[in-house]
C-alpha cells in the first residue's frame, strides 16, 4: 500500500513538472559560447547548474580583456523568456557593471544586436540578481559588456522560460518600459537642423541619409563648429512613441567628442528642443561604433542630440529613430513630462543655460597644488589621497600616483584649497591600466561647507565617462568654494583618481607687484622657485600671447589676445634635428614645426602631422644638453583643435622608446585654435619629445620653440 501511495505522489509531481505554465531553467540544455576564453573560464561553466561564485572552484566563465566582450547561450529553440538570473563572482564584482542582457533570434553581431531585456547596473559580490524580461521571444540569450579592455565573468546564467517553444507573435506586455517591436526608421530623410555647420560636407541632413558611413570625408556625417552646447535635431513631422534611438559615431575626427551627449525627445521647440525630456546620455562611445539607446516609449515629434560643454563640436554619422507602431497606426503615446517632478521639469527647461565657459583671455592656475587631500578610505599603500594632486599624470595604479578608496557606499575624495576660490574648471585624469568605467556617475561638488564631508556642497558637474588613461575638463562656472569633492554615489563602489586639477580665477601666489593685473600669475607657492629661476635666467618680458591672423604669413604679425611671459633666452631648436613617428602627407614634415612660422593653417605647409596611429610622437634633437626653461607650442587653427589634448612634453637625454619615456614636463589638457601656449619646464635634456598617448591618434604641431641655456 505504501508503494502505491509513493508511486501516486511521484506521478502527481511528474505531472506538475510537465505543466505548460511551469518555468524551468532552459539554459541548462543549451550550448554556450563567448568572445574569448581566459584563465580556463570556458563559456559552458556559466550553465553548469552550480552557483559557486568563487572563481578558483572552476564554475565561472571568463573572457580575455578586450573591447566589448560577450557571452551567449543557444537555447536550441525559440522560447518565451520570463526572466534571466545571473550569479556574480565574489571578487572583482564591479566588472559586470553596465553589461546588457539581449534576447532574440538573430546572430547578427554575434547576437549582441538583439533586443535588450535589461541593463545590469550592479550585482553584489557573490550574489544573484533576477532581471525580468516579460516574455521576450528568442533562441539566443547574450550578456554583452561594452567598452575597452573589459573582462566578462559569469558564475551562473539561468534563463527562466516556458519549456515548450511558442509560435512567433507580438510580445504580450502591459508595462511601458518593455522592449516594443520597432518599425522602420521614421527619421529617414526627415527635416533636420543643427546649431552650426563646420563645412559644406557637414550638413545636418547627412545624419538621416540612411547610410552608416563613419568617415567625415564620405560626406555622410553632420558636424557643427566648435562652440558652447552644440546640438542637432530632427523633426519627425508628427508625434511618435519612441522606443529606441540608434546612433552611428564618427571614426576619423575626434570620435571621443560625443562622450556626454544627451538624447532628448518631446514636442517643444523651447531652447531649440534641448529642454525636452531626456532619453539617454551617451557616456562611452568608441569610434565608428553603432549604439542603440532605449527610450521607453517617450512621446515626441522632435529628437535632439545635445552636447553640453565649452569648445565642443558634435558629429553624427547616422541617427535612426525607432517607434512602437508604424506611422498612421493607432498608438498610445506616453507623455514623460507628466511623470516628471516639478524640480526635474525646471531643471530640463534650463538645460545648457547654466554652463559658463572660462574667459580664455585669462590664464588660471591649478589651485589644487599645495592643497591637502583626504578620502573616505584607502585601498592600500599605493592609494593615498594626495597622489591625486602630485602633478603627475601617470595613470597606472601600481606606480603610486593615483588615489584609491575601498569598495564602499558613496566613496568620496576631497581637496582643501586652504581658502575660498572661484572655481572655473576641474580636470580629472582617469586610471589607464584597468577599471576605467568606475569613474562613471561621479559628481564634482564645490563649496565652503564640511557638512556631510563636503559632499552636500553645490554640484559643479556629473562625470558620464572618461576614457581609460585620459583627462576630461568639466566647467564649474566660477562656483565659490574652499573644498572640491569627487563623490561616487552607489553601493560597493571604488573611487580612483590619477590627477585632479582645479582651475580658479581668483588664485594668486607671489606675482611681482610691478606686473600688470592681466599678466599671467606666477606658479603657486610650491612652484615659486621656478618663477624666480625664470627671472634670474632672463628678465621676464610681459608680452601678448599670440593668436594667428589668417591675413598674414609673417611670424611677427599677429592679433594680440592673451597675456603670457617670455624670457630673453634663445630658441634652442634652431639648427636642431626634427623627426616624428610618421608623416601624414607632403605638407606635414617634422621640420615644419620649427620653421619659425606660426601659421596654423595646415595646407600652408608650416605644420607637422603624423598618420593616425598608436602613441604618435614628434622629437627635436637639440644637439647638446641644455637646461630647458619652457617650451612654446602653437596649435593647429583650421580644424581639429582637440587632437592635441592629452599630449605629453618629455625632456631628457635618453633615446629609449624614441625619447617618449624621458621625464615629463607637462600634459597639454586643452588648447584653442591657433593658440600659442608657453609651458614652464626647468628640466635638463638633449631631446624634447611630444607624444600623444592613445590609439588612432593624429599629432599635428604648427610651431615648437624651446627656450633655455647651458
XYZ file of C-alpha atoms in Angstrom:
710
model
C 0.000 0.000 0.000
C 2.849 2.391 0.843
C 4.448 1.633 -2.512
C 1.235 2.577 -4.268
C 0.990 5.885 -2.374
C 4.606 6.776 -3.184
C 4.127 5.972 -6.866
C 0.964 8.065 -6.927
C 2.764 11.053 -5.397
C 5.628 10.750 -7.887
C 3.134 10.693 -10.710
C 1.482 13.865 -9.423
C 4.878 15.571 -9.103
C 5.819 14.444 -12.588
C 2.617 15.851 -13.998
C 3.365 19.146 -12.214
C 6.791 19.452 -13.838
C 5.297 18.864 -17.264
C 2.716 21.599 -16.806
C 2.732 24.157 -19.597
C 2.883 27.090 -17.157
C 5.865 25.737 -15.211
C 9.041 27.837 -15.662
C 12.315 25.955 -15.938
C 15.930 26.942 -16.499
C 16.212 26.183 -20.211
C 19.856 27.338 -20.303
C 20.930 24.027 -18.746
C 20.194 22.210 -22.004
C 21.717 24.925 -24.221
C 25.102 25.457 -25.864
C 27.301 28.300 -24.612
C 29.870 30.403 -26.460
C 31.829 33.593 -25.724
C 34.038 36.123 -27.474
C 37.258 34.719 -25.946
C 38.394 32.482 -23.084
C 40.970 33.311 -20.433
C 42.172 31.715 -17.190
C 40.428 28.475 -18.163
C 36.984 30.040 -17.843
C 35.111 28.280 -20.631
C 31.672 29.525 -21.628
C 29.850 26.334 -20.581
C 30.810 26.855 -16.933
C 28.123 29.549 -16.715
C 25.381 26.980 -17.389
C 26.673 24.043 -15.341
C 23.946 24.383 -12.697
C 26.472 25.285 -9.963
C 26.103 28.640 -8.185
C 29.598 28.805 -6.683
C 30.831 32.444 -7.010
C 34.497 31.709 -6.246
C 36.441 31.616 -9.499
C 39.020 29.128 -8.229
C 36.313 26.446 -7.959
C 36.093 26.228 -11.773
C 32.437 27.143 -12.134
C 32.651 30.614 -13.750
C 33.223 31.697 -17.344
C 35.917 34.310 -18.079
C 36.848 36.255 -21.232
C 40.123 37.967 -22.008
C 40.492 41.706 -21.524
C 39.105 43.040 -24.805
C 36.774 45.519 -26.444
C 33.095 44.701 -25.782
C 33.313 41.051 -24.657
C 30.200 38.870 -24.812
C 28.764 35.520 -23.684
C 25.897 33.684 -25.372
C 23.718 30.643 -24.824
C 21.877 28.981 -27.693
C 18.598 27.607 -26.301
C 18.294 25.424 -29.465
C 14.705 26.592 -29.998
C 12.716 29.794 -29.603
C 11.362 30.329 -26.087
C 9.282 32.897 -24.288
C 11.741 34.192 -21.684
C 10.246 35.471 -18.459
C 13.454 36.320 -16.602
C 17.217 35.854 -16.533
C 19.115 35.266 -13.285
C 22.845 35.970 -13.123
C 25.248 34.980 -10.338
C 28.250 37.304 -9.991
C 31.726 36.327 -8.818
C 32.766 37.166 -5.240
C 35.821 39.231 -6.225
C 36.146 41.980 -8.848
C 32.369 42.135 -8.731
C 32.220 45.596 -10.306
C 33.395 44.232 -13.666
C 29.856 43.220 -14.585
C 28.504 46.752 -14.099
C 26.983 48.059 -17.319
C 26.534 44.669 -19.008
C 23.427 44.180 -21.141
C 21.142 41.142 -21.455
C 19.886 40.704 -25.021
C 17.371 38.155 -26.328
C 16.351 37.322 -29.892
C 16.631 35.042 -32.910
C 19.410 36.808 -34.822
C 23.132 36.013 -34.814
C 23.997 39.314 -36.466
C 26.827 40.961 -34.499
C 27.115 37.621 -32.595
C 23.617 38.188 -31.215
C 24.549 41.425 -29.492
C 22.148 43.454 -31.649
C 19.071 41.544 -30.491
C 16.514 43.441 -28.351
C 17.649 44.337 -24.864
C 15.961 42.803 -21.837
C 17.880 44.692 -19.150
C 20.941 46.752 -18.298
C 22.905 45.429 -15.307
C 23.834 48.384 -13.134
C 25.450 46.149 -10.494
C 25.210 42.736 -8.820
C 26.547 42.292 -5.263
C 29.758 40.287 -4.907
C 28.850 36.604 -4.892
C 25.155 37.422 -5.218
C 22.459 36.534 -7.722
C 20.052 39.025 -9.314
C 16.992 38.272 -11.445
C 16.103 40.540 -14.384
C 12.534 40.484 -15.701
C 12.210 40.064 -19.475
C 8.383 39.909 -19.661
C 8.055 37.133 -22.197
C 10.566 38.322 -24.786
C 10.991 35.717 -27.502
C 14.268 34.319 -28.706
C 16.618 31.416 -29.240
C 19.748 33.276 -28.137
C 20.446 34.992 -24.812
C 23.518 37.232 -24.754
C 25.343 39.030 -21.968
C 27.237 41.886 -23.628
C 29.670 44.314 -21.934
C 30.586 47.460 -23.867
C 33.917 49.257 -23.549
C 37.678 48.962 -23.984
C 39.718 46.362 -22.050
C 36.742 44.789 -20.339
C 36.568 41.332 -18.741
C 33.269 39.451 -18.581
C 32.913 36.791 -15.872
C 29.678 34.883 -15.196
C 29.338 32.273 -12.438
C 25.867 31.148 -13.490
C 23.241 32.240 -16.013
C 19.701 30.903 -15.631
C 17.122 31.523 -18.342
C 13.651 31.057 -16.949
C 11.151 30.316 -19.711
C 8.295 28.081 -20.744
C 9.794 24.683 -21.621
C 7.864 24.354 -24.873
C 8.705 26.624 -27.826
C 5.970 29.031 -28.848
C 4.890 30.438 -32.176
C 6.325 33.801 -33.010
C 3.919 36.653 -32.490
C 3.581 40.014 -30.807
C 5.114 40.107 -27.346
C 2.434 40.481 -24.710
C 3.438 43.313 -22.428
C 1.476 45.754 -20.370
C 4.295 47.729 -18.856
C 5.605 50.757 -20.677
C 9.296 50.065 -20.232
C 9.282 46.779 -22.169
C 11.023 46.287 -25.479
C 8.420 47.153 -28.128
C 8.634 45.713 -31.667
C 10.173 48.524 -33.698
C 9.214 49.803 -37.109
C 11.286 51.218 -39.897
C 13.468 54.256 -39.174
C 10.981 57.181 -39.043
C 13.804 59.766 -39.085
C 14.936 58.772 -42.582
C 15.083 61.791 -44.938
C 13.167 63.976 -42.461
C 13.879 67.694 -41.896
C 16.919 68.382 -39.709
C 18.718 71.349 -38.172
C 21.873 71.882 -36.133
C 23.362 74.732 -34.121
C 26.059 75.478 -36.720
C 27.792 73.817 -39.671
C 31.520 73.175 -39.818
C 31.847 72.956 -43.607
C 29.888 72.147 -46.726
C 30.461 68.426 -46.040
C 28.857 68.501 -42.583
C 25.197 69.269 -43.289
C 22.653 68.227 -40.653
C 20.698 66.137 -43.186
C 23.680 63.782 -43.591
C 22.720 62.159 -40.292
C 19.386 60.903 -41.724
C 20.511 59.864 -45.212
C 20.157 56.143 -44.467
C 23.890 55.424 -44.667
C 26.041 54.333 -41.716
C 29.285 55.574 -43.264
C 31.530 56.757 -40.423
C 34.215 58.756 -42.273
C 33.657 62.503 -42.489
C 35.260 62.602 -45.921
C 32.427 60.398 -47.244
C 30.018 63.341 -46.777
C 27.602 61.241 -44.754
C 28.125 62.789 -41.299
C 26.799 66.007 -39.810
C 29.230 68.245 -37.926
C 28.927 71.546 -36.065
C 31.605 74.126 -35.432
C 33.387 74.198 -32.064
C 31.067 76.117 -29.760
C 29.231 76.121 -26.455
C 26.486 73.456 -26.230
C 26.220 72.300 -29.880
C 23.035 70.446 -30.870
C 21.344 68.560 -33.717
C 17.600 67.999 -34.237
C 15.274 66.011 -36.481
C 11.596 66.865 -36.989
C 9.600 63.620 -37.360
C 6.588 65.635 -38.690
C 4.266 64.099 -36.064
C 4.459 62.739 -32.519
C 5.560 59.132 -32.053
C 6.102 56.731 -29.177
C 9.906 56.460 -29.482
C 11.238 53.123 -28.255
C 14.896 53.493 -29.171
C 17.466 55.707 -30.898
C 20.394 54.240 -32.842
C 23.446 56.470 -33.339
C 26.488 55.863 -35.558
C 29.596 57.660 -34.290
C 32.256 59.286 -36.464
C 35.558 57.464 -36.998
C 38.145 59.890 -38.302
C 37.546 63.203 -36.472
C 37.586 63.220 -32.648
C 35.247 60.249 -32.056
C 35.546 60.720 -28.281
C 33.941 64.159 -28.554
C 30.448 62.613 -28.408
C 31.032 61.445 -24.804
C 28.427 63.106 -22.602
C 25.949 63.946 -25.371
C 22.284 63.797 -24.367
C 19.328 62.483 -26.381
C 16.118 64.470 -25.798
C 12.628 63.708 -27.137
C 9.498 65.851 -26.967
C 7.059 68.237 -28.644
C 8.544 71.587 -27.594
C 10.978 73.803 -29.501
C 11.811 75.866 -26.440
C 15.595 76.121 -26.084
C 15.766 74.620 -29.609
C 14.254 71.387 -28.283
C 17.110 70.760 -25.867
C 14.790 71.129 -22.856
C 12.584 68.206 -23.867
C 12.617 65.061 -21.663
C 15.880 63.117 -21.542
C 16.019 59.656 -23.115
C 19.686 58.778 -22.516
C 23.231 60.078 -22.042
C 25.916 58.798 -24.395
C 28.587 58.005 -21.825
C 31.101 55.797 -23.652
C 31.425 55.591 -27.383
C 34.322 54.085 -29.357
C 34.974 55.343 -32.871
C 32.727 54.077 -35.692
C 30.532 52.035 -33.342
C 26.763 51.833 -33.778
C 24.923 52.013 -30.468
C 21.218 51.795 -29.578
C 19.660 53.641 -26.634
C 16.298 52.556 -25.185
C 13.803 55.398 -24.688
C 10.817 53.554 -23.131
C 8.200 54.973 -25.466
C 8.740 58.690 -24.772
C 6.325 60.779 -26.850
C 7.766 63.360 -29.187
C 7.895 64.964 -32.584
C 11.433 66.264 -32.142
C 14.561 64.248 -31.379
C 17.593 66.256 -30.262
C 21.191 65.272 -29.647
C 22.650 67.896 -27.317
C 26.315 68.100 -26.234
C 26.793 70.302 -23.156
C 30.136 71.995 -22.596
C 32.665 74.523 -23.858
C 34.604 74.246 -27.130
C 32.592 71.217 -28.249
C 31.681 70.059 -31.732
C 29.007 67.479 -32.491
C 29.382 64.908 -35.271
C 26.699 62.326 -36.113
C 27.068 59.839 -38.973
C 23.554 58.411 -38.673
C 20.611 58.835 -36.318
C 17.806 56.261 -36.558
C 14.541 56.695 -34.652
C 12.590 53.522 -33.907
C 8.992 53.713 -32.719
C 6.396 51.337 -31.298
C 3.984 51.395 -34.229
C 4.106 52.374 -37.852
C 3.132 55.876 -38.990
C -0.640 56.140 -39.297
C -1.386 53.311 -36.881
C -3.077 53.983 -33.584
C -0.695 54.200 -30.681
C -0.872 55.088 -27.018
C 1.503 57.993 -26.530
C 3.486 58.223 -23.328
C 3.937 61.796 -22.174
C 7.026 61.632 -19.977
C 6.584 65.268 -18.959
C 3.553 64.237 -16.901
C 5.696 61.800 -14.958
C 8.497 64.233 -14.112
C 8.758 66.002 -10.775
C 8.424 69.793 -10.853
C 12.105 70.156 -9.892
C 13.221 67.868 -12.729
C 10.966 69.707 -15.193
C 12.502 73.071 -14.239
C 15.985 71.564 -14.493
C 15.299 70.244 -18.004
C 13.826 73.560 -19.151
C 17.097 75.296 -18.243
C 19.295 72.602 -19.813
C 22.521 74.085 -21.098
C 21.745 77.619 -19.940
C 23.771 77.203 -16.730
C 27.038 76.337 -18.488
C 29.562 79.154 -18.193
C 32.743 78.858 -20.199
C 36.006 80.284 -18.923
C 37.337 83.551 -20.284
C 40.238 82.474 -22.497
C 41.892 85.885 -22.108
C 42.779 84.940 -18.537
C 45.113 82.120 -17.623
C 44.216 80.212 -14.479
C 46.476 78.269 -12.134
C 45.965 74.835 -10.633
C 44.717 75.720 -7.162
C 44.810 72.081 -6.026
C 48.614 72.081 -5.999
C 49.767 72.510 -2.419
C 46.325 71.627 -1.077
C 45.505 68.931 1.459
C 43.661 65.875 0.143
C 41.585 63.309 2.019
C 39.234 60.475 1.103
C 36.621 58.205 2.656
C 39.003 55.223 2.860
C 42.285 53.964 1.397
C 42.617 50.732 -0.558
C 46.308 50.026 0.164
C 49.695 51.687 0.473
C 49.617 52.867 -3.163
C 46.274 54.687 -2.979
C 46.919 57.758 -0.829
C 44.535 60.683 -1.387
C 47.403 63.130 -2.012
C 48.527 61.110 -5.043
C 45.712 62.781 -6.985
C 47.339 66.224 -6.619
C 51.004 65.277 -7.087
C 51.304 66.965 -10.514
C 51.974 63.573 -12.087
C 49.659 62.293 -14.778
C 50.833 58.689 -14.530
C 47.673 56.604 -14.839
C 48.963 53.169 -13.817
C 47.922 52.489 -10.242
C 50.925 50.480 -9.032
C 53.265 53.359 -9.877
C 51.896 55.216 -6.859
C 50.348 58.279 -8.485
C 46.606 57.557 -8.095
C 44.272 57.711 -5.117
C 42.058 54.669 -4.418
C 39.277 54.006 -1.909
C 37.964 50.683 -0.705
C 34.718 49.253 -2.052
C 32.036 51.068 -0.060
C 28.813 53.040 -0.184
C 29.250 56.525 -1.711
C 33.073 56.803 -1.629
C 34.487 60.326 -1.855
C 37.714 62.286 -2.302
C 38.291 65.922 -1.254
C 40.926 68.620 -1.596
C 41.142 71.585 0.758
C 42.343 74.611 -1.254
C 43.169 76.428 2.058
C 40.995 79.423 1.129
C 37.933 80.210 -0.946
C 38.365 80.372 -4.717
C 36.116 80.918 -7.705
C 36.453 77.553 -9.427
C 36.138 77.764 -13.206
C 37.090 74.196 -14.234
C 38.024 70.845 -12.746
C 40.159 68.449 -14.807
C 40.274 64.768 -13.875
C 42.664 62.124 -15.184
C 41.252 58.601 -15.131
C 43.055 55.359 -14.426
C 44.528 53.760 -17.542
C 45.554 50.219 -16.596
C 42.099 48.880 -15.783
C 38.631 49.634 -14.493
C 38.162 52.946 -16.329
C 34.379 52.653 -16.084
C 34.468 53.012 -12.295
C 34.509 56.821 -12.558
C 31.201 56.903 -14.467
C 28.491 58.647 -12.481
C 30.829 60.512 -10.126
C 29.859 64.029 -9.077
C 32.036 67.129 -8.596
C 30.958 69.368 -5.699
C 32.434 72.770 -4.764
C 31.727 74.857 -1.655
C 32.779 76.069 1.795
C 30.928 73.546 3.972
C 32.267 70.351 5.523
C 28.792 69.099 6.348
C 28.472 65.518 5.049
C 32.243 65.649 4.414
C 31.652 68.345 1.795
C 29.507 66.112 -0.395
C 26.436 68.330 0.053
C 28.133 71.399 -1.428
C 26.783 72.757 -4.757
C 27.109 70.451 -7.748
C 29.558 71.515 -10.465
C 29.163 68.549 -12.836
C 28.421 64.849 -13.210
C 31.028 62.692 -14.918
C 29.370 60.482 -17.548
C 32.579 58.770 -18.625
C 36.325 59.347 -19.001
C 38.222 57.029 -21.380
C 40.995 54.929 -19.859
C 44.105 56.985 -19.114
C 42.620 60.198 -20.464
C 41.733 63.551 -18.920
C 38.458 65.448 -19.125
C 37.712 69.025 -18.087
C 34.378 69.962 -16.504
C 33.359 73.658 -16.370
C 32.097 74.898 -12.999
C 31.162 78.469 -13.961
C 33.078 80.165 -11.143
C 31.424 78.375 -8.194
C 32.822 79.775 -4.953
C 34.387 77.298 -2.556
C 37.315 76.136 -0.464
C 36.613 72.418 -0.845
C 36.389 70.402 -4.062
C 34.850 66.954 -3.661
C 34.539 63.990 -6.005
C 31.635 61.793 -4.859
C 30.677 58.441 -6.416
C 27.110 57.514 -5.400
C 26.211 53.845 -5.087
C 26.916 50.583 -3.293
C 30.191 48.654 -3.452
C 31.907 51.448 -5.392
C 35.628 52.145 -5.753
C 36.831 55.698 -6.453
C 40.211 56.056 -8.167
C 41.672 59.386 -9.328
C 45.053 59.720 -11.033
C 45.094 63.530 -11.092
C 42.716 66.316 -10.116
C 43.401 69.871 -11.301
C 41.351 72.814 -10.053
C 41.454 75.942 -12.190
C 40.368 79.012 -10.219
C 40.025 82.624 -11.378
C 40.871 84.175 -8.004
C 44.046 82.178 -7.389
C 47.003 84.480 -6.524
C 50.508 83.462 -5.493
C 53.558 85.683 -5.418
C 53.159 87.657 -8.649
C 55.744 90.520 -8.754
C 53.998 93.737 -7.775
C 55.097 95.501 -10.951
C 53.348 93.052 -13.215
C 50.148 94.210 -14.937
C 46.914 92.888 -13.475
C 46.223 90.960 -16.670
C 49.584 89.209 -16.719
C 49.859 85.513 -16.053
C 50.226 84.817 -12.362
C 53.336 83.166 -11.057
C 53.114 79.476 -10.253
C 51.599 78.529 -6.916
C 53.707 78.615 -3.784
C 55.146 75.149 -4.334
C 56.459 76.262 -7.745
C 57.511 79.821 -6.816
C 61.135 78.741 -7.162
C 60.514 78.232 -10.874
C 59.307 81.811 -11.270
C 62.425 83.087 -9.508
C 64.596 80.927 -11.764
C 62.952 82.339 -14.875
C 63.631 85.848 -13.588
C 67.306 85.030 -12.977
C 67.775 83.384 -16.379
C 66.247 86.250 -18.311
C 64.135 89.162 -17.107
C 60.523 88.280 -17.825
C 59.220 90.438 -20.593
C 55.437 90.581 -20.375
C 54.110 90.100 -23.871
C 50.844 89.334 -25.525
C 50.280 85.649 -26.228
C 49.766 85.451 -29.935
C 46.897 84.100 -31.981
C 47.401 83.877 -35.703
C 45.799 86.369 -38.082
C 44.889 84.443 -41.243
C 45.523 87.514 -43.420
C 49.280 87.437 -42.730
C 52.056 84.871 -43.061
C 54.897 86.763 -41.342
C 55.525 85.280 -37.905
C 55.744 88.775 -36.386
C 52.222 89.918 -37.432
C 49.566 88.631 -35.044
C 46.399 89.644 -33.251
C 47.072 90.203 -29.565
C 44.581 88.465 -27.305
C 46.246 86.852 -24.303
C 48.954 87.677 -21.805
C 51.888 85.381 -21.157
C 55.566 85.630 -20.198
C 58.695 85.138 -22.216
C 62.341 85.218 -21.229
C 65.140 86.544 -23.325
C 66.816 83.127 -23.556
C 67.394 81.777 -27.113
C 65.205 79.359 -29.077
C 67.230 76.147 -28.818
C 65.542 74.350 -31.730
C 67.374 76.484 -34.295
C 69.708 74.095 -36.070
C 68.224 71.065 -34.314
C 67.167 67.823 -35.987
C 63.426 67.038 -36.071
C 61.803 63.641 -36.621
C 58.375 62.142 -35.976
C 56.790 58.715 -35.833
C 55.131 59.010 -39.265
C 54.125 61.624 -41.847
C 50.540 62.182 -42.964
C 51.312 63.669 -46.413
C 53.721 66.006 -48.231
C 52.524 69.022 -46.203
C 53.268 67.507 -42.766
C 57.078 67.217 -42.450
C 58.519 67.151 -38.926
C 60.767 70.147 -39.676
C 57.714 72.347 -40.348
C 57.210 72.618 -36.591
C 60.498 74.528 -36.185
C 60.425 76.760 -39.296
C 59.897 79.943 -37.204
C 56.454 80.446 -38.736
C 53.365 80.257 -36.559
C 50.998 79.766 -39.444
C 48.368 77.338 -38.040
C 46.801 76.538 -41.417
C 47.903 73.026 -42.315
C 47.864 73.374 -46.087
C 50.161 76.405 -45.854
C 52.934 73.869 -45.215
C 54.034 75.089 -41.787
C 52.746 72.281 -39.514
C 53.997 68.769 -38.842
C 51.391 65.984 -38.989
C 51.573 62.246 -38.275
C 49.326 59.498 -39.547
C 46.620 58.025 -37.328
C 48.485 55.563 -35.107
C 49.061 54.406 -31.553
C 51.064 56.902 -29.455
C 52.292 59.219 -32.248
C 55.299 61.382 -31.351
C 57.457 64.285 -32.553
C 61.028 64.932 -31.366
C 63.740 67.524 -31.732
C 67.414 66.776 -31.069
C 68.955 69.960 -29.579
C 72.460 68.614 -30.470
C 73.622 69.216 -26.892
C 72.292 69.043 -23.342
C 70.541 72.225 -22.176
C 68.599 73.473 -19.178
C 65.161 73.934 -20.773
C 63.168 76.653 -19.008
C 59.982 76.485 -21.067
C 58.500 75.192 -24.307
C 56.104 77.118 -26.569
C 53.658 75.171 -28.742
C 51.321 76.557 -31.433
C 48.179 74.539 -32.110
C 46.555 73.968 -35.470
C 43.968 76.650 -36.308
C 41.933 75.399 -39.262
C 40.435 72.273 -37.702
C 40.840 69.502 -35.183
C 41.952 71.698 -32.283
C 41.102 68.960 -29.769
C 43.518 66.450 -31.259
C 46.382 67.854 -29.196
C 44.511 67.336 -25.917
C 46.405 64.922 -23.674
C 49.771 65.345 -25.440
C 52.816 64.997 -23.179
C 56.020 67.061 -23.325
C 59.026 64.986 -22.296
C 62.607 66.186 -21.895
C 65.755 64.152 -21.244
C 68.888 62.509 -22.575
C 67.567 59.053 -23.420
C 66.549 57.760 -26.855
C 64.830 54.734 -25.332
C 61.389 54.278 -26.880
C 62.172 57.253 -29.169
C 62.502 59.584 -26.204
C 58.896 59.123 -25.094
C 59.920 57.725 -21.688
C 62.071 60.721 -20.706
C 60.901 62.742 -17.668
C 57.559 64.504 -18.048
C 57.456 68.295 -18.235
C 53.687 68.755 -18.706
C 50.477 67.413 -20.199
C 48.510 69.661 -22.556
C 44.923 69.449 -21.338
C 43.387 71.847 -23.864
C 44.340 74.498 -26.473
C 42.307 76.797 -28.692
C 42.546 77.086 -32.476
C 45.843 78.677 -33.456
C 46.821 79.304 -29.825
C 50.476 79.584 -28.797
C 50.994 78.305 -25.249
C 54.051 78.766 -23.009
C 54.746 75.778 -20.754
C 57.423 76.103 -17.997
C 59.665 73.052 -17.565
C 63.067 73.810 -15.954
C 64.438 70.419 -16.946
C 67.744 69.234 -18.399
C 67.826 67.344 -21.662
C 69.239 66.683 -25.082
C 65.853 65.731 -26.605
C 62.424 67.343 -26.442
C 59.660 64.898 -27.360
C 55.922 65.480 -27.717
C 53.926 62.246 -27.540
C 50.154 61.767 -27.747
C 49.089 58.598 -25.868
C 46.215 56.588 -27.302
C 45.019 54.574 -30.288
C 44.189 56.029 -33.712
C 45.671 59.431 -32.779
C 46.983 62.186 -35.050
C 49.664 64.594 -33.772
C 49.882 67.989 -35.511
C 52.209 70.807 -34.371
C 52.342 74.188 -36.104
C 55.312 75.540 -34.151
C 57.535 74.331 -31.311
C 60.044 76.633 -29.599
C 62.374 75.527 -26.817
C 63.911 78.189 -24.557
C 66.776 77.768 -22.103
C 70.544 77.766 -21.793
C 73.600 75.822 -20.657
